[in-house]
């Protein structure tokens, strides 16, 4: 018997309604009736128009741009459901903002990801579901269960189809920096392809300089693999170095979260990258022009299955295979 509630209820804020609707469509259920609005002074207000008493509630809300606005929406939605006697509340956060501030890199730095974890738990969430945290150890910042989904299986399936005719014999997975080596090695292992690393230094945030390329990429089809594309400066610099220094043939990029801040789209359009494949954990910026180099893969079916498995109290580990 499922003790936490007899039915699933899914609600969403304003961060990525399309993804929430697609998750519901994949599950064959209706998106919960609610509005997330603002008072005249900008304060967030949440109204739930259906009962959640005893229900297993899932709140779909990536904390993407504007991060603080969407984080506040999530916290207030959690509070509203908690005060309405929901049986269990799971915060489904496909993209977890503030994840890059996970340690003290220099004196007097905040650890903002820990603070955000505390806020979500304190608001009343019973469980977290997210995907490809910038630092996997952030799971330990939460005092509640965390279901950490990974996007690698979706990318691996796409790459296998993309190179179905010529095969993977001339393909190399490349980590754009030392910090992403473990993530890229796991991806390379899935496909049975070699690994290379771009060695770079970062003078300041959102800036990087390529120092060296570790591994053989000459005349290879290269897949740059990372967890996010923010300003795309590092990604495009790494791609250029792989061609100019390493002699790579074609450059592809795979990243879970397409934050695409600032001049990211302009940089990608002008870069040597042939294609950037992203998951739709974050919506494409409404104020930016379309880019024919960018392709999206939907995470809705994966999150739909994960939500169903959490509700049924069965393992979600099969989603990683």
Tab-separated table of C-alpha atoms in Angstrom:
chain	number	residue	atom	x	y	z
A	1	UNK	CA	0.000	0.000	0.000
A	2	UNK	CA	1.276	3.490	-0.876
A	3	UNK	CA	1.151	5.454	2.370
A	4	UNK	CA	1.949	8.953	1.093
A	5	UNK	CA	-1.170	9.551	-0.983
A	6	UNK	CA	-3.634	7.951	-3.360
A	7	UNK	CA	-3.050	10.145	-6.397
A	8	UNK	CA	-0.384	12.161	-8.216
A	9	UNK	CA	-0.743	15.912	-8.574
A	10	UNK	CA	1.694	17.899	-10.739
A	11	UNK	CA	1.911	21.687	-10.573
A	12	UNK	CA	4.304	24.181	-12.106
A	13	UNK	CA	5.413	27.763	-11.749
A	14	UNK	CA	6.377	30.145	-14.534
A	15	UNK	CA	9.893	28.811	-15.184
A	16	UNK	CA	9.131	26.113	-17.778
A	17	UNK	CA	5.422	25.411	-18.219
A	18	UNK	CA	5.981	23.636	-21.518
A	19	UNK	CA	8.169	20.991	-19.874
A	20	UNK	CA	5.620	20.418	-17.099
A	21	UNK	CA	2.858	20.000	-19.670
A	22	UNK	CA	4.961	17.520	-21.653
A	23	UNK	CA	5.682	15.508	-18.490
A	24	UNK	CA	1.950	15.337	-17.770
A	25	UNK	CA	1.249	14.355	-21.364
A	26	UNK	CA	3.807	11.530	-21.111
A	27	UNK	CA	2.097	10.316	-17.931
A	28	UNK	CA	-1.420	10.668	-19.289
A	29	UNK	CA	-2.539	13.034	-16.525
A	30	UNK	CA	-3.667	16.658	-16.365
A	31	UNK	CA	-1.462	19.482	-15.110
A	32	UNK	CA	-2.695	20.795	-11.769
A	33	UNK	CA	-4.859	23.929	-11.773
A	34	UNK	CA	-2.857	26.713	-10.148
A	35	UNK	CA	-1.583	30.211	-10.825
A	36	UNK	CA	1.683	31.822	-9.799
A	37	UNK	CA	1.304	35.587	-10.008
A	38	UNK	CA	2.603	38.798	-8.438
A	39	UNK	CA	1.279	41.595	-6.290
A	40	UNK	CA	1.777	45.162	-7.519
A	41	UNK	CA	5.078	45.453	-5.653
A	42	UNK	CA	6.473	42.260	-7.209
A	43	UNK	CA	5.792	39.817	-4.363
A	44	UNK	CA	5.006	36.282	-5.535
A	45	UNK	CA	1.563	34.871	-4.794
A	46	UNK	CA	0.411	31.289	-5.405
A	47	UNK	CA	-3.165	30.029	-5.724
A	48	UNK	CA	-4.074	26.326	-5.889
A	49	UNK	CA	-7.527	25.707	-7.376
A	50	UNK	CA	-7.813	22.019	-6.503
A	51	UNK	CA	-7.345	19.968	-3.369
A	52	UNK	CA	-3.954	18.434	-2.603
A	53	UNK	CA	-4.864	16.953	0.779
A	54	UNK	CA	-3.121	13.589	1.115
A	55	UNK	CA	-1.878	13.692	-2.495
A	56	UNK	CA	1.620	12.938	-3.777
A	57	UNK	CA	2.499	16.397	-5.133
A	58	UNK	CA	5.270	17.071	-7.666
A	59	UNK	CA	6.230	20.698	-8.311
A	60	UNK	CA	8.079	21.126	-11.629
A	61	UNK	CA	10.239	24.258	-11.523
A	62	UNK	CA	13.796	24.656	-12.834
A	63	UNK	CA	15.506	27.556	-11.057
A	64	UNK	CA	16.702	29.162	-14.286
A	65	UNK	CA	16.802	32.820	-15.347
A	66	UNK	CA	15.578	34.885	-13.557
A	67	UNK	CA	16.961	32.533	-10.885
A	68	UNK	CA	15.851	34.377	-7.761
A	69	UNK	CA	12.319	34.872	-9.114
A	70	UNK	CA	11.864	31.203	-9.987
A	71	UNK	CA	13.443	30.011	-6.746
A	72	UNK	CA	11.006	32.167	-4.768
A	73	UNK	CA	8.075	30.788	-6.785
A	74	UNK	CA	9.194	27.252	-5.931
A	75	UNK	CA	9.527	27.995	-2.209
A	76	UNK	CA	6.072	29.563	-2.018
A	77	UNK	CA	4.493	26.708	-4.019
A	78	UNK	CA	6.034	24.238	-1.556
A	79	UNK	CA	4.700	26.246	1.382
A	80	UNK	CA	1.226	26.428	-0.162
A	81	UNK	CA	1.099	22.652	-0.667
A	82	UNK	CA	2.478	21.975	2.803
A	83	UNK	CA	-0.162	24.166	4.453
A	84	UNK	CA	-2.841	22.473	2.319
A	85	UNK	CA	-1.888	19.090	3.879
A	86	UNK	CA	-0.276	17.449	0.855
A	87	UNK	CA	0.728	13.858	1.589
A	88	UNK	CA	4.237	14.296	0.174
A	89	UNK	CA	5.892	17.131	-1.736
A	90	UNK	CA	8.617	16.509	-4.303
A	91	UNK	CA	10.409	19.507	-5.789
A	92	UNK	CA	11.232	18.563	-9.389
A	93	UNK	CA	14.109	20.880	-10.304
A	94	UNK	CA	15.458	19.854	-13.734
A	95	UNK	CA	18.061	22.636	-13.510
A	96	UNK	CA	19.296	23.496	-10.018
A	97	UNK	CA	20.495	27.106	-9.862
A	98	UNK	CA	23.298	28.217	-7.529
A	99	UNK	CA	24.964	24.812	-8.018
A	100	UNK	CA	28.251	26.452	-9.078
A	101	UNK	CA	28.683	27.962	-5.612
A	102	UNK	CA	29.285	24.629	-3.861
A	103	UNK	CA	32.471	25.387	-1.885
A	104	UNK	CA	34.672	28.206	-0.626
A	105	UNK	CA	37.041	28.844	-3.524
A	106	UNK	CA	38.556	31.826	-1.729
A	107	UNK	CA	38.225	33.431	1.740
A	108	UNK	CA	34.792	34.762	2.726
A	109	UNK	CA	32.978	33.016	-0.138
A	110	UNK	CA	29.377	31.864	0.478
A	111	UNK	CA	28.285	28.293	-0.163
A	112	UNK	CA	25.051	29.311	-1.825
A	113	UNK	CA	24.033	25.835	-2.995
A	114	UNK	CA	23.898	24.672	0.635
A	115	UNK	CA	21.809	27.715	1.577
A	116	UNK	CA	19.335	26.995	-1.251
A	117	UNK	CA	19.151	23.334	-0.200
A	118	UNK	CA	18.287	24.434	3.344
A	119	UNK	CA	15.608	26.838	2.069
A	120	UNK	CA	13.888	24.167	-0.029
A	121	UNK	CA	13.840	21.648	2.822
A	122	UNK	CA	12.727	24.266	5.358
A	123	UNK	CA	9.859	25.353	3.068
A	124	UNK	CA	8.417	21.845	3.394
A	125	UNK	CA	9.740	19.711	0.526
A	126	UNK	CA	10.006	16.013	1.358
A	127	UNK	CA	12.083	15.013	-1.658
A	128	UNK	CA	14.135	16.508	-4.505
A	129	UNK	CA	14.315	15.329	-8.106
A	130	UNK	CA	16.936	16.987	-10.296
A	131	UNK	CA	19.266	16.298	-13.221
A	132	UNK	CA	23.039	16.587	-13.697
A	133	UNK	CA	24.015	18.784	-10.776
A	134	UNK	CA	27.111	20.867	-11.506
A	135	UNK	CA	28.764	19.086	-8.584
A	136	UNK	CA	27.243	15.673	-7.665
A	137	UNK	CA	28.228	16.107	-4.005
A	138	UNK	CA	25.518	18.787	-3.703
A	139	UNK	CA	23.161	15.857	-3.088
A	140	UNK	CA	24.755	15.706	0.368
A	141	UNK	CA	23.726	19.299	1.092
A	142	UNK	CA	20.113	18.142	1.402
A	143	UNK	CA	18.760	16.483	4.541
A	144	UNK	CA	15.970	14.945	2.453
A	145	UNK	CA	16.171	12.256	-0.297
A	146	UNK	CA	17.522	13.375	-3.679
A	147	UNK	CA	16.826	11.567	-6.957
A	148	UNK	CA	19.682	12.636	-9.229
A	149	UNK	CA	18.879	11.844	-12.874
A	150	UNK	CA	21.587	11.901	-15.537
A	151	UNK	CA	21.322	13.024	-19.142
A	152	UNK	CA	24.121	10.811	-20.508
A	153	UNK	CA	21.776	7.986	-21.649
A	154	UNK	CA	19.800	10.471	-23.782
A	155	UNK	CA	22.967	11.868	-25.354
A	156	UNK	CA	24.411	8.399	-25.927
A	157	UNK	CA	21.243	7.304	-27.739
A	158	UNK	CA	21.370	10.422	-29.920
A	159	UNK	CA	25.075	9.996	-30.805
A	160	UNK	CA	24.564	6.333	-31.713
A	161	UNK	CA	21.851	7.363	-34.181
A	162	UNK	CA	23.870	10.329	-35.490
A	163	UNK	CA	26.905	8.146	-36.296
A	164	UNK	CA	24.972	4.992	-37.206
A	165	UNK	CA	26.353	4.865	-40.745
A	166	UNK	CA	30.040	5.662	-40.207
A	167	UNK	CA	30.293	4.163	-36.703
A	168	UNK	CA	32.122	5.452	-33.630
A	169	UNK	CA	35.627	4.387	-34.637
A	170	UNK	CA	36.657	7.966	-35.366
A	171	UNK	CA	34.813	9.636	-32.446
A	172	UNK	CA	36.432	11.030	-29.271
A	173	UNK	CA	34.684	12.392	-26.165
A	174	UNK	CA	36.382	15.525	-24.834
A	175	UNK	CA	36.090	17.066	-21.398
A	176	UNK	CA	36.176	20.882	-21.733
A	177	UNK	CA	38.033	21.159	-18.404
A	178	UNK	CA	39.544	19.037	-15.638
A	179	UNK	CA	36.423	19.418	-13.468
A	180	UNK	CA	34.249	17.599	-16.014
A	181	UNK	CA	36.571	14.621	-16.544
A	182	UNK	CA	34.572	12.146	-14.430
A	183	UNK	CA	31.326	13.086	-16.193
A	184	UNK	CA	32.904	12.826	-19.653
A	185	UNK	CA	34.713	9.570	-18.845
A	186	UNK	CA	31.379	7.985	-17.874
A	187	UNK	CA	29.857	9.193	-21.160
A	188	UNK	CA	32.823	7.877	-23.172
A	189	UNK	CA	32.556	4.511	-21.396
A	190	UNK	CA	28.884	4.245	-22.392
A	191	UNK	CA	29.816	4.619	-26.058
A	192	UNK	CA	33.108	2.732	-25.909
A	193	UNK	CA	35.096	5.681	-27.292
A	194	UNK	CA	38.382	7.276	-26.121
A	195	UNK	CA	38.650	10.331	-23.866
A	196	UNK	CA	40.597	13.580	-24.269
A	197	UNK	CA	40.821	16.637	-22.009
A	198	UNK	CA	41.118	20.365	-22.653
A	199	UNK	CA	43.446	21.821	-20.027
A	200	UNK	CA	42.585	25.444	-19.322
A	201	UNK	CA	42.846	28.087	-16.649
A	202	UNK	CA	40.077	30.429	-15.567
A	203	UNK	CA	41.296	33.985	-14.763
A	204	UNK	CA	37.807	34.933	-13.539
A	205	UNK	CA	34.196	33.773	-13.728
A	206	UNK	CA	32.895	33.102	-17.277
A	207	UNK	CA	36.399	33.527	-18.756
A	208	UNK	CA	38.932	30.823	-19.648
A	209	UNK	CA	42.181	30.320	-21.539
A	210	UNK	CA	43.092	26.995	-23.167
A	211	UNK	CA	46.568	25.844	-22.116
A	212	UNK	CA	46.891	22.360	-23.621
A	213	UNK	CA	45.032	19.377	-25.089
A	214	UNK	CA	45.573	16.014	-23.433
A	215	UNK	CA	44.815	13.111	-25.763
A	216	UNK	CA	44.639	12.425	-29.492
A	217	UNK	CA	42.011	14.391	-31.433
A	218	UNK	CA	43.695	14.892	-34.833
A	219	UNK	CA	41.302	14.107	-37.714
A	220	UNK	CA	38.668	12.926	-35.221
A	221	UNK	CA	35.000	13.751	-34.763
A	222	UNK	CA	35.020	15.352	-31.326
A	223	UNK	CA	32.135	15.470	-28.843
A	224	UNK	CA	32.603	18.134	-26.168
A	225	UNK	CA	30.608	16.947	-23.154
A	226	UNK	CA	29.593	19.158	-20.225
A	227	UNK	CA	26.762	19.761	-17.778
A	228	UNK	CA	25.856	23.283	-18.946
A	229	UNK	CA	26.405	26.012	-21.493
A	230	UNK	CA	26.173	29.437	-19.857
A	231	UNK	CA	27.888	32.226	-21.824
A	232	UNK	CA	29.441	29.628	-24.210
A	233	UNK	CA	32.810	31.375	-23.977
A	234	UNK	CA	34.622	28.342	-22.572
A	235	UNK	CA	32.851	25.952	-24.951
A	236	UNK	CA	33.691	27.931	-28.077
A	237	UNK	CA	37.290	28.536	-26.968
A	238	UNK	CA	37.750	24.809	-26.346
A	239	UNK	CA	36.259	24.000	-29.761
A	240	UNK	CA	38.565	26.461	-31.497
A	241	UNK	CA	41.623	25.036	-29.701
A	242	UNK	CA	40.641	21.469	-30.642
A	243	UNK	CA	40.639	22.471	-34.314
A	244	UNK	CA	43.598	24.883	-34.365
A	245	UNK	CA	45.889	23.106	-31.894
A	246	UNK	CA	44.614	19.530	-31.931
A	247	UNK	CA	43.644	19.258	-35.588
A	248	UNK	CA	40.151	17.879	-34.913
A	249	UNK	CA	37.898	17.188	-37.909
A	250	UNK	CA	34.372	18.060	-36.693
A	251	UNK	CA	33.231	19.462	-33.358
A	252	UNK	CA	29.956	18.539	-31.690
A	253	UNK	CA	28.877	19.567	-28.192
A	254	UNK	CA	26.483	17.951	-25.727
A	255	UNK	CA	25.359	19.722	-22.562
A	256	UNK	CA	22.439	19.065	-20.233
A	257	UNK	CA	21.507	22.636	-19.356
A	258	UNK	CA	21.380	25.345	-22.027
A	259	UNK	CA	21.462	28.438	-19.824
A	260	UNK	CA	22.613	30.525	-22.830
A	261	UNK	CA	23.326	33.804	-21.060
A	262	UNK	CA	24.685	36.997	-22.603
A	263	UNK	CA	26.210	36.487	-26.059
A	264	UNK	CA	26.092	32.682	-25.891
A	265	UNK	CA	23.939	32.179	-28.987
A	266	UNK	CA	25.963	34.666	-31.008
A	267	UNK	CA	29.186	32.892	-30.006
A	268	UNK	CA	27.799	29.464	-30.904
A	269	UNK	CA	26.583	30.734	-34.288
A	270	UNK	CA	30.055	32.064	-35.152
A	271	UNK	CA	31.986	29.126	-33.675
A	272	UNK	CA	33.570	26.104	-35.361
A	273	UNK	CA	31.058	23.866	-33.597
A	274	UNK	CA	28.922	21.923	-36.041
A	275	UNK	CA	26.068	21.161	-33.629
A	276	UNK	CA	25.190	21.806	-29.979
A	277	UNK	CA	22.804	19.244	-28.475
A	278	UNK	CA	20.995	20.334	-25.315
A	279	UNK	CA	18.337	18.860	-23.060
A	280	UNK	CA	15.259	21.006	-22.490
A	281	UNK	CA	15.732	21.340	-18.724
A	282	UNK	CA	15.864	25.098	-19.360
A	283	UNK	CA	13.665	26.883	-21.940
A	284	UNK	CA	15.265	28.593	-24.916
A	285	UNK	CA	15.608	32.343	-24.186
A	286	UNK	CA	12.534	34.107	-25.554
A	287	UNK	CA	14.461	37.304	-26.334
A	288	UNK	CA	17.169	35.551	-28.400
A	289	UNK	CA	17.130	34.732	-32.126
A	290	UNK	CA	16.907	31.115	-33.244
A	291	UNK	CA	20.162	29.261	-33.879
A	292	UNK	CA	20.191	26.405	-36.383
A	293	UNK	CA	23.235	24.858	-34.684
A	294	UNK	CA	21.283	24.169	-31.474
A	295	UNK	CA	19.163	21.010	-31.154
A	296	UNK	CA	17.052	19.986	-28.140
A	297	UNK	CA	16.236	16.549	-26.750
A	298	UNK	CA	13.210	16.326	-24.453
A	299	UNK	CA	13.682	15.126	-20.881
A	300	UNK	CA	9.916	14.910	-20.321
A	301	UNK	CA	9.662	11.110	-20.842
A	302	UNK	CA	12.552	10.474	-18.423
A	303	UNK	CA	11.109	12.739	-15.714
A	304	UNK	CA	7.629	11.273	-16.288
A	305	UNK	CA	8.942	7.756	-15.694
A	306	UNK	CA	10.983	8.877	-12.686
A	307	UNK	CA	7.924	10.564	-11.128
A	308	UNK	CA	5.837	7.449	-11.724
A	309	UNK	CA	8.526	5.245	-10.161
A	310	UNK	CA	8.868	7.505	-7.118
A	311	UNK	CA	5.097	7.415	-6.641
A	312	UNK	CA	5.036	3.622	-6.941
A	313	UNK	CA	8.027	3.350	-4.561
A	314	UNK	CA	10.172	1.406	-7.022
A	315	UNK	CA	13.788	1.864	-8.109
A	316	UNK	CA	14.679	4.541	-10.673
A	317	UNK	CA	18.204	3.201	-11.268
A	318	UNK	CA	17.129	1.553	-14.538
A	319	UNK	CA	16.756	5.071	-16.008
A	320	UNK	CA	20.530	5.456	-15.870
A	321	UNK	CA	21.159	2.511	-18.212
